[in-house]
Coordinates of C-alpha atoms in Angstrom, one line a residue:
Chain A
X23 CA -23.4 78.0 -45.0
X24 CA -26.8 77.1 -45.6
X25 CA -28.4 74.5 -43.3
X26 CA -31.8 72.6 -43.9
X27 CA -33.7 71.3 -40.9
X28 CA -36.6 69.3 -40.5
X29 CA -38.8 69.4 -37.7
X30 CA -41.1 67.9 -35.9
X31 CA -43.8 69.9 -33.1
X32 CA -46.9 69.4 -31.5
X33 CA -48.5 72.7 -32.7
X34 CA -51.5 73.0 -29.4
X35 CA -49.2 75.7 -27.9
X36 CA -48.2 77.8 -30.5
X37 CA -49.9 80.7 -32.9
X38 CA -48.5 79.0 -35.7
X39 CA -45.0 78.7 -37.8
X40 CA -44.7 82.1 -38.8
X41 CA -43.5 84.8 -36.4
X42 CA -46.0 87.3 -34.8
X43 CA -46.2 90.2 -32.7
X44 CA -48.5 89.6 -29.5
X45 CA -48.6 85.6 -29.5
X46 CA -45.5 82.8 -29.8
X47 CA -45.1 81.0 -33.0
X48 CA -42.0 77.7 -34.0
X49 CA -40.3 79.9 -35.6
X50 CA -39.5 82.4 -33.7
X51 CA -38.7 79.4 -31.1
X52 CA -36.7 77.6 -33.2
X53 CA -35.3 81.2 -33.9
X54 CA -34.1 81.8 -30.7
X55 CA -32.4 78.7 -30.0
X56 CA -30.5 79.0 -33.4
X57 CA -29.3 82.4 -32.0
X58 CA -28.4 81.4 -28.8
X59 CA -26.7 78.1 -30.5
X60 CA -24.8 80.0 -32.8
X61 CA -24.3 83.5 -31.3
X62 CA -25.4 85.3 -34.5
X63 CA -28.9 86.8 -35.2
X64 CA -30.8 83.9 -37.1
X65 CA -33.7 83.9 -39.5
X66 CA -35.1 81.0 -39.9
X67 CA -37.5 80.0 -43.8
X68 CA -40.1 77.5 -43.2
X69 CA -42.1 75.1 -46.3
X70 CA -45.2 75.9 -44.8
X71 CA -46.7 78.6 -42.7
X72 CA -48.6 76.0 -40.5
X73 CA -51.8 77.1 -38.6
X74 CA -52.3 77.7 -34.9
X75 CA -52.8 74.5 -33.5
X76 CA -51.5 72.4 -36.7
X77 CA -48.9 70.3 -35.8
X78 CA -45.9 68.9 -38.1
X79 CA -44.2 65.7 -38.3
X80 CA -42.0 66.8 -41.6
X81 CA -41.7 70.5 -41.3
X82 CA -38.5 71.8 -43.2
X83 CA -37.0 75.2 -42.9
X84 CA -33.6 76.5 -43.6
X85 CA -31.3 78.9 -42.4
X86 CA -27.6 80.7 -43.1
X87 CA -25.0 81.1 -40.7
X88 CA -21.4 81.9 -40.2
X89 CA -20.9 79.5 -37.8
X90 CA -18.3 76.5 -37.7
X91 CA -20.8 74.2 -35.6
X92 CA -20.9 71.1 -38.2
X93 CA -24.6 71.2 -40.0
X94 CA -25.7 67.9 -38.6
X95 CA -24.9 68.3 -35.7
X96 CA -27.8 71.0 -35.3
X97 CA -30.2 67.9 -34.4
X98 CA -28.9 67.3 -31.8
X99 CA -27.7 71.0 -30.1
X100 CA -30.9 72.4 -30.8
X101 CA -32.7 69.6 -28.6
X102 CA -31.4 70.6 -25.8
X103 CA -32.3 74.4 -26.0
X104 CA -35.7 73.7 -27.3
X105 CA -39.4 73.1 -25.5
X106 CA -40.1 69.2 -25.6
X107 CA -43.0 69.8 -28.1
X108 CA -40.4 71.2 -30.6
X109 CA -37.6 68.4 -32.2
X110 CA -35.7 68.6 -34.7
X111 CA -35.5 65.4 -36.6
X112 CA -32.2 65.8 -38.7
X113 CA -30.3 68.9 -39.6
X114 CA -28.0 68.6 -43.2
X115 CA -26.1 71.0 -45.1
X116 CA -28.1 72.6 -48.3
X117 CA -27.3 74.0 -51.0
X118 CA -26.8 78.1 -51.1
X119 CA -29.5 78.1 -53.6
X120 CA -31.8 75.7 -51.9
X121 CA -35.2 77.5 -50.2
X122 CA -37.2 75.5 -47.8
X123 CA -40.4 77.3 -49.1
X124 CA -39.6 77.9 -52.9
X125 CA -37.8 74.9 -54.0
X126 CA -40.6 72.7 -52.4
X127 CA -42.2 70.6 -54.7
X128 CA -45.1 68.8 -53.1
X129 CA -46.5 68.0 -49.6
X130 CA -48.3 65.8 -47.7
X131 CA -50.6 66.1 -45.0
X132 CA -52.7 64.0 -42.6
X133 CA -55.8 64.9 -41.2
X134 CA -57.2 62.7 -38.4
X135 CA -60.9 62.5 -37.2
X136 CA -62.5 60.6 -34.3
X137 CA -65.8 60.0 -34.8
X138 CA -67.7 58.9 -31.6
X139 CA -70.6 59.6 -28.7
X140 CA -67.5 61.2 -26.8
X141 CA -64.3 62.6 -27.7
X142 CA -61.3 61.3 -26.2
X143 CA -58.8 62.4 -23.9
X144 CA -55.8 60.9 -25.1
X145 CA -56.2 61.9 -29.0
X146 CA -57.7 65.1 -28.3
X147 CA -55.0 67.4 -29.4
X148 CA -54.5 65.9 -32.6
X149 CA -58.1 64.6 -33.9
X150 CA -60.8 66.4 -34.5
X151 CA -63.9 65.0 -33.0
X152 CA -67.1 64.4 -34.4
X153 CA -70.5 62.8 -32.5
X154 CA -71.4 61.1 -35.3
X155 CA -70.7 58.2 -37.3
X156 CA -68.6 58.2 -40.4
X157 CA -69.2 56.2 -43.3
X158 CA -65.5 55.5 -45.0
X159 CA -67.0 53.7 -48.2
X160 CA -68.7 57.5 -48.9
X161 CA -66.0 59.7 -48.0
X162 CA -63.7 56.9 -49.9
X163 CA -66.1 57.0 -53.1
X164 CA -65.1 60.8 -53.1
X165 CA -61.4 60.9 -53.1
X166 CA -61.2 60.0 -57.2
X167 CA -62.7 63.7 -57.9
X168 CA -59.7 65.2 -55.5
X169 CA -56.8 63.9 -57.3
X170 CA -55.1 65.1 -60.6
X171 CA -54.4 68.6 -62.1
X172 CA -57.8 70.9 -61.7
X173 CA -58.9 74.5 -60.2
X174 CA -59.3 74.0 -56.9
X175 CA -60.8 78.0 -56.4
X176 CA -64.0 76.5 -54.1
X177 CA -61.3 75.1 -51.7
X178 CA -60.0 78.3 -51.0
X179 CA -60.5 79.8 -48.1
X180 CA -62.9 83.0 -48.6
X181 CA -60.9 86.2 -48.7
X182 CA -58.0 84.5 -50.1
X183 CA -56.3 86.6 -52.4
X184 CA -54.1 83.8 -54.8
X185 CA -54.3 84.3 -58.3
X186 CA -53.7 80.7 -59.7
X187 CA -55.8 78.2 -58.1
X188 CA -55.1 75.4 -60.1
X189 CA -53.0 72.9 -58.2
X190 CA -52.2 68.3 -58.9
X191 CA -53.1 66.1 -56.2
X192 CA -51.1 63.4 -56.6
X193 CA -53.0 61.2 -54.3
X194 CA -55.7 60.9 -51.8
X195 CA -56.8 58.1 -49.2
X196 CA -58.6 57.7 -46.4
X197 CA -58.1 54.7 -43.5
X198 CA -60.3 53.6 -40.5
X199 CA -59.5 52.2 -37.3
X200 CA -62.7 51.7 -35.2
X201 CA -64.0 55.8 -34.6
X202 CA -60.4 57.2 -35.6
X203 CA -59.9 58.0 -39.5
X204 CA -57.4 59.4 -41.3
X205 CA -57.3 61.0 -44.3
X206 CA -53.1 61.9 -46.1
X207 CA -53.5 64.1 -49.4
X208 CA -50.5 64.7 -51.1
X209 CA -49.9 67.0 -54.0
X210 CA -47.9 69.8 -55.4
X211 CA -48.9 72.4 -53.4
X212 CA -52.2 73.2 -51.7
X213 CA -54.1 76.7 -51.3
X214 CA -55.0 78.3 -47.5
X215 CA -56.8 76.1 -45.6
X216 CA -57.6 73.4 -48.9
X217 CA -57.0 70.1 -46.8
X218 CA -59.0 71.0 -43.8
X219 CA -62.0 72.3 -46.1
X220 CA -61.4 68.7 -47.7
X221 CA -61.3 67.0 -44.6
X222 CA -64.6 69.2 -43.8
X223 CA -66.3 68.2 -46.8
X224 CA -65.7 64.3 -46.5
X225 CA -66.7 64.8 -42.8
X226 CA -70.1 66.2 -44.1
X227 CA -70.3 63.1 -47.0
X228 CA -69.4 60.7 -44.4
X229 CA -72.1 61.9 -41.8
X230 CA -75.0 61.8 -45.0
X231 CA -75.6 65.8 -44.4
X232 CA -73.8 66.6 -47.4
X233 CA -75.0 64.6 -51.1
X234 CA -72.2 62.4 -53.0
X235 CA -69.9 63.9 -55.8
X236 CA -70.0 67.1 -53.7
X237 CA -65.9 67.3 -55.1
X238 CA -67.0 67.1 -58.8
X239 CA -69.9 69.6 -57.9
X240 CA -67.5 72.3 -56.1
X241 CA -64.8 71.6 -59.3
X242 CA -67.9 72.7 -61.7
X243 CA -69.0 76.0 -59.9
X244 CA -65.8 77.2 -58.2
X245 CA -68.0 78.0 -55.3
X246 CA -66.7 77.6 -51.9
X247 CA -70.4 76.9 -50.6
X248 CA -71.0 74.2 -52.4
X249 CA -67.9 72.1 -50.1
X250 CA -68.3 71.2 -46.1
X251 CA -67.0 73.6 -43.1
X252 CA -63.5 74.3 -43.1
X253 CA -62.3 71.5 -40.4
X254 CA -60.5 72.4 -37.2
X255 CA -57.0 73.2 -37.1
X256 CA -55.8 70.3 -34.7
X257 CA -56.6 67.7 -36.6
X258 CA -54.1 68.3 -39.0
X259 CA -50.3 67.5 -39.4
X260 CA -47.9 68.3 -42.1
X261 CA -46.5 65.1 -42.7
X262 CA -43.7 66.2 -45.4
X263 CA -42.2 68.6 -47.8
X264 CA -40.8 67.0 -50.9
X265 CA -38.1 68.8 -52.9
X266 CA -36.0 67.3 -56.4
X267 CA -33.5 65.1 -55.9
X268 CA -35.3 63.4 -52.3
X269 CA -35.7 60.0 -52.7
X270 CA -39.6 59.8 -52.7
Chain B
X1 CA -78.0 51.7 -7.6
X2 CA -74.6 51.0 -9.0
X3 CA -73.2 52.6 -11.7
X4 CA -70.4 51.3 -13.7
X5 CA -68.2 53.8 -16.0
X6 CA -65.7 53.3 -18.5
X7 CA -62.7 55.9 -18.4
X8 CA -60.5 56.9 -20.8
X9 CA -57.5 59.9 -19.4
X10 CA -54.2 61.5 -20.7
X11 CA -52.3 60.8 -17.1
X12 CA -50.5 63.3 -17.5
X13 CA -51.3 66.4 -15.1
X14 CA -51.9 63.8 -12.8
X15 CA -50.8 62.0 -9.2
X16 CA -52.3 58.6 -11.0
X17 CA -55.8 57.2 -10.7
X18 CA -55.9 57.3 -6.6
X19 CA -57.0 59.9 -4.3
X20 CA -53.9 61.3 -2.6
X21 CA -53.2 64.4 -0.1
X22 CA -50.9 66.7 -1.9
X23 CA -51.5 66.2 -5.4
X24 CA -54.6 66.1 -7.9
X25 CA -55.5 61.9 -8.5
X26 CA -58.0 61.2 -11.2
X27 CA -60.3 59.8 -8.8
X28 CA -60.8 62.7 -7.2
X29 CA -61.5 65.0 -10.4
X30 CA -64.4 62.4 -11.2
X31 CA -65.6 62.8 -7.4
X32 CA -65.6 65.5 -7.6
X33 CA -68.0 66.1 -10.9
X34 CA -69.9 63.3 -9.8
X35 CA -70.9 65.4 -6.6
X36 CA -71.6 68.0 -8.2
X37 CA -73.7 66.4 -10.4
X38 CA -76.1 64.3 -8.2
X39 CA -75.7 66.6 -5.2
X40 CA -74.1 63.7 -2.9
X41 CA -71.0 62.8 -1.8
X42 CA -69.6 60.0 -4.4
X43 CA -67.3 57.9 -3.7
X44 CA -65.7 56.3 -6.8
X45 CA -63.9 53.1 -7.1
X46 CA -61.2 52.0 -10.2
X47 CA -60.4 48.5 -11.5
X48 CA -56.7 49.5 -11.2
X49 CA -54.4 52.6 -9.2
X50 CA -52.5 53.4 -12.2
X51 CA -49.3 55.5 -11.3
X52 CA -48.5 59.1 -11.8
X53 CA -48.3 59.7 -16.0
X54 CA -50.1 56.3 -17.0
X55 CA -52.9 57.2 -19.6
X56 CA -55.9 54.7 -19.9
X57 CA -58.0 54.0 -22.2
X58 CA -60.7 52.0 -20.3
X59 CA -59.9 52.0 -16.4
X60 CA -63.6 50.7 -14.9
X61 CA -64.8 52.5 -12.1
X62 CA -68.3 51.6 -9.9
X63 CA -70.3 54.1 -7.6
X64 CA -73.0 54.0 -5.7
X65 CA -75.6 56.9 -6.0
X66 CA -79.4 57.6 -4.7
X67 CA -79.5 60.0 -8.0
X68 CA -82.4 59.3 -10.0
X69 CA -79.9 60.2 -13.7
X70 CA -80.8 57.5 -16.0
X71 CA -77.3 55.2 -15.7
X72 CA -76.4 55.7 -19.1
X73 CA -76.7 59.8 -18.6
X74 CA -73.5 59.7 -16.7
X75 CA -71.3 59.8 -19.8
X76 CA -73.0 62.7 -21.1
X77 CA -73.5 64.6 -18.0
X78 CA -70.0 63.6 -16.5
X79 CA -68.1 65.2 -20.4
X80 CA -69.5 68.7 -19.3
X81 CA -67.7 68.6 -16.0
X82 CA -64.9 67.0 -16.2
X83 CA -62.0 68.4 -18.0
X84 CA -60.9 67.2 -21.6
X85 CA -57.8 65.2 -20.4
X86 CA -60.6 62.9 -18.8
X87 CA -63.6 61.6 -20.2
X88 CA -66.0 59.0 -19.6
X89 CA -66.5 56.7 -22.7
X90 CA -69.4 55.2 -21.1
X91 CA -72.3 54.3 -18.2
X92 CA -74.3 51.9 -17.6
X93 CA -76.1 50.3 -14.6
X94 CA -73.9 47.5 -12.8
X95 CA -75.2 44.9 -10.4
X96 CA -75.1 45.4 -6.7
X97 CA -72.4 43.1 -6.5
X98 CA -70.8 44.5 -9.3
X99 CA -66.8 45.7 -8.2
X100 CA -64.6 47.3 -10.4
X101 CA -61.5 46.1 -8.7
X102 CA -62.5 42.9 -7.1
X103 CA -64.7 41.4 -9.8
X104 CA -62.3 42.2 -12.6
X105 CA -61.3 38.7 -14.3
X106 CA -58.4 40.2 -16.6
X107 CA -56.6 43.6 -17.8
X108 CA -54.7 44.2 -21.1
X109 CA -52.1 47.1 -21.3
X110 CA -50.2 49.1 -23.9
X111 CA -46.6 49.9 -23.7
X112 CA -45.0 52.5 -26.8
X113 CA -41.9 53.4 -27.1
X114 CA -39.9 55.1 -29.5
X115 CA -36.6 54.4 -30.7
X116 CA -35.0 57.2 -32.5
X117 CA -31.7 59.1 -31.8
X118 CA -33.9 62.2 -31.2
X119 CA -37.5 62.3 -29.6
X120 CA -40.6 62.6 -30.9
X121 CA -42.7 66.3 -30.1
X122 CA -46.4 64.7 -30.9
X123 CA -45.6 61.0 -29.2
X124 CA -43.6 62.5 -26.4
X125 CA -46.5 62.0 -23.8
X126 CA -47.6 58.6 -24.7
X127 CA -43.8 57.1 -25.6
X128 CA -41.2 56.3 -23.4
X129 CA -38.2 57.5 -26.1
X130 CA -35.0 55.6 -26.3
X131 CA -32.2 56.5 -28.6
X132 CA -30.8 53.5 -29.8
X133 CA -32.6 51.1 -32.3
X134 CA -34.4 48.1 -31.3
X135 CA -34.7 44.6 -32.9
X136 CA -38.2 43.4 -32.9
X137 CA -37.4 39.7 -33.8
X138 CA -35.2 39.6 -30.3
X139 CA -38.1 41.3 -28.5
X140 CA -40.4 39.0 -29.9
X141 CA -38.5 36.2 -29.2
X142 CA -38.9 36.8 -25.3
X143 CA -42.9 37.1 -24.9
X144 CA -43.5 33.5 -25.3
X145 CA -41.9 32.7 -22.0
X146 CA -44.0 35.5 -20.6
X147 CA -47.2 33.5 -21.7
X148 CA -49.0 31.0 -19.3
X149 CA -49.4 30.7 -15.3
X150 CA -46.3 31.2 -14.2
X151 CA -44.7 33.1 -10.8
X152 CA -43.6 36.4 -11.3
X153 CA -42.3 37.3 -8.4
X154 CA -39.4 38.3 -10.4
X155 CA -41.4 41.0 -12.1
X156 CA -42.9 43.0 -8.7
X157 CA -41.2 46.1 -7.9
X158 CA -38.7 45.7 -5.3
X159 CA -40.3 46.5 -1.9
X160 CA -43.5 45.2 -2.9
X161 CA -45.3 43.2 -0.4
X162 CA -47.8 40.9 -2.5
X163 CA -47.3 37.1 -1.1
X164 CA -48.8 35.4 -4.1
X165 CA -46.9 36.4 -7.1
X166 CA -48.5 34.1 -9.7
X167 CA -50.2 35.4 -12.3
X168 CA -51.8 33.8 -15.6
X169 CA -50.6 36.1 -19.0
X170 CA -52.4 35.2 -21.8
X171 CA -51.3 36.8 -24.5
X172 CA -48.0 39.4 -25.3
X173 CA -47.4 40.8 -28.8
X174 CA -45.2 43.5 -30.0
X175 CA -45.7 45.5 -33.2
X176 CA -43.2 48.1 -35.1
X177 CA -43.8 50.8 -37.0
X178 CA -40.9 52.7 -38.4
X179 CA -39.3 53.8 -34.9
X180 CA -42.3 53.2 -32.9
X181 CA -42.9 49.9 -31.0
X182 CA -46.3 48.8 -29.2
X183 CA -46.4 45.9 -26.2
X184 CA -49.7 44.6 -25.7
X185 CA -50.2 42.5 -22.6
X186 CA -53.2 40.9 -21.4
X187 CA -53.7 38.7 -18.1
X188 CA -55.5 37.7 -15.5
X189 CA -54.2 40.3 -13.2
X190 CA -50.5 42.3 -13.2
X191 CA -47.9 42.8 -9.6
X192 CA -47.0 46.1 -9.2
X193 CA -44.7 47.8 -11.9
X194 CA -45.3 44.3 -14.0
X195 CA -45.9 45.8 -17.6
X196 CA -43.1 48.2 -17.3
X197 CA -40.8 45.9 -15.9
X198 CA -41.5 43.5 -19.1
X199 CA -41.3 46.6 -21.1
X200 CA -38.0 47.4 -19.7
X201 CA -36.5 44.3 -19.6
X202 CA -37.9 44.2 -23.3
X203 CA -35.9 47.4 -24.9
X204 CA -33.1 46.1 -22.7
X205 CA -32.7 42.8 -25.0
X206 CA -33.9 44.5 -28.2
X207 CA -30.9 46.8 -27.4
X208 CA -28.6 43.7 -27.2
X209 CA -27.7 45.2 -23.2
X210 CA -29.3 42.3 -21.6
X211 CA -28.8 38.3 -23.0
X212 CA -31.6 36.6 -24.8
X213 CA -33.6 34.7 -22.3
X214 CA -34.3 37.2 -19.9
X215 CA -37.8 36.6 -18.7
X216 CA -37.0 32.4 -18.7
X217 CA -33.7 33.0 -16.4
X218 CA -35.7 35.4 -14.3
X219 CA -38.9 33.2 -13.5
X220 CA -36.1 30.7 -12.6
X221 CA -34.0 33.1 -10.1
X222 CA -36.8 34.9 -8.9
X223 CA -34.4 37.7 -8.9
X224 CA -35.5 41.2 -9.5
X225 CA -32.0 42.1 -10.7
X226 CA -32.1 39.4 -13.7
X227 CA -34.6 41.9 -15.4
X228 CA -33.9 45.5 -17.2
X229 CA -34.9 48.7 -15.5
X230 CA -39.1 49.6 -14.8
X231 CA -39.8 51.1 -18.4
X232 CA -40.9 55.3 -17.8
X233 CA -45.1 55.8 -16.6
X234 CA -46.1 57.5 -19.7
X235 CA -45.4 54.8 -21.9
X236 CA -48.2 52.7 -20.0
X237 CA -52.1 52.3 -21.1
X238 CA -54.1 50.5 -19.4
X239 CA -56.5 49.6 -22.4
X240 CA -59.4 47.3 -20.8
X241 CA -60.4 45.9 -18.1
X242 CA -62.5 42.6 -18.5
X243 CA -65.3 40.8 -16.1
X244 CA -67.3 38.2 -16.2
X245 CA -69.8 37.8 -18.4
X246 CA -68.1 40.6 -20.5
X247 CA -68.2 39.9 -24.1
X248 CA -64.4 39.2 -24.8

């Protein structure tokens, strides 16, 4: 039986989703809880190979087992063998041809920035901080040129070897509360490290040290210079993974 | 000269604002930098001895120092001693009379909590998590009777010693979003345990475990025992701390 499970982790701790050799990652957490859970050797598929330090409200991932333990009842078994900054929200039975990875069919993601003389101590592991102020009506004037079907190449991180860069934002927006923003793109699928070089660049538009329209520019010369640092990894969260037939 | 600082701390990792033996107090980590950074011995004193795990968000503290540091240095100079789970969100000079406890004219606190059948992994250190669902409307329906000068004596944690129990709230709201719930209180001062016994009795109604009308029967009985359980430390902020001549 195939089992789909979406979870939720605070990311500060861990070297990421994916499995590593020298350093701990959620999967291999989440792995070893299935395992000890179900008595059989579990591998466990996630949407999206988070970051170090990114956290998740919405990751999904599934797995196959043998076992008779009914599927949502996961949720709540798995709680009690895992670390308290890993949860799973709900656990369902999938389909056998269902892939938390493959049959995904958009995202969405929040990126969080506090923008003050100090950072704070009580937001510090999820926003990124910057010492200057922000201006939302610039960084908001920007979103337009983000969303719809285009090549987003410049807002791939350098090295990165994908082929196909084009990629549809299906939405962009950017809110302020006093010196926290935060910023939720949403789209079909996004290249390595694409929201937190867009939260860099609005960062850099909002602060005045990069010019207006730098989106449209980057869209015209496909160069990755041309867009703001690549922001830091805490500040972002994958809020969802959206697959056909979910009610959006 | 006296120096006033605004605080803001993840309670966390610590024994609670005051200096104890055993364990590590916020007080003493700010001491503790502030020695080092004027060369004298400091002794530092808060608006209000939050408990073990009770974050704030702007706790007032006063020194008094021979240090010739500009007063509005300390922030800065304070941020690159202290660690990141406390920083100082601002300094300024204070009168000689000036007294961060004694002169304070009102506090407002935060209580979250989170109502889902499994807990969060991002709010679990600033949520007290409860696994039923809440009503808001029968939450809301209680904080009227909170409002006003009334005597709480009710509301003091049982063993507490205070002789005048009447306190003046001036304003309670609760908020929801999705599962999450905020309690904002604000008053002229708060007995011990007073926010997270209202908090408390407050999940305990929006459960439908305790009868409408908690708060009026209990400022009638005086009894303790009329009123839910203290609500858990980390769901408590202490958000501001006002004084005269404060801009409210």
């Amino acid at each position: 039986m195939r089992v789909r499970l979406t979870l939720e982790y605070d990311g500060t701790r861990y070297a990421g989703w994916q499995r590593q050799e020298n350093a701990l990652a959620v999967q291999q957490v989440v792995e070893e809880a299935l395992s000890k859970l179900t008595g059989e050797s579990i591998s466990v598929t996630g949407a999206s190979r988070t970051d170090a330090g990114v956290h998740a409200l919405g990751q999904v991932a599934h797995f196959d087992t043998s076992s008779r333990i009914p599927p949502d009842k996961y949720a709540y078994a798995l709680n009690t063998l895992l670390p308290p900054d890993i949860r799973v929200r709900s656990s369902a039975r999938a389909a056998d041809d269902f892939h938390a990875r493959f049959s995904a069919v958009g995202k969405r993601y929040r990126y969080l920035i506090h923008a003050s003389a100090h950072a704070g101590a009580l937001n510090r592991l999820t926003h990124a901080h910057v010492i200057y102020p922000l201006d939302l009506a610039a960084m908001r004037a920007e979103l337009p040129d983000l969303v719809g079907t285009r090549d987003f190449k410049a807002f791939a991180a350098s090295g990165s070897c994908v082929k196909d860069t084009v990629r549809t934002v299906r939405s962009a927006e950017i809110f302020q509360e006093g010196g926290e923003f935060a910023l939720f793109v949403e789209g079909n699928g996004f290249l390595y490290n694409m929201v937190r070089i867009i939260a860099g660049t609005l960062i850099s538009v909002g602060a005045g040290r990069l010019a207006p329209g730098a989106f449209r520019r980057a869209m015209e010369t496909k160069d990755r210079l041309d867009l703001g640092v690549t922001a830091p990894a805490h500040g972002l969260t994958l809020m969802q993974v959206f697959y056909e037939g979910d009610r959006l």
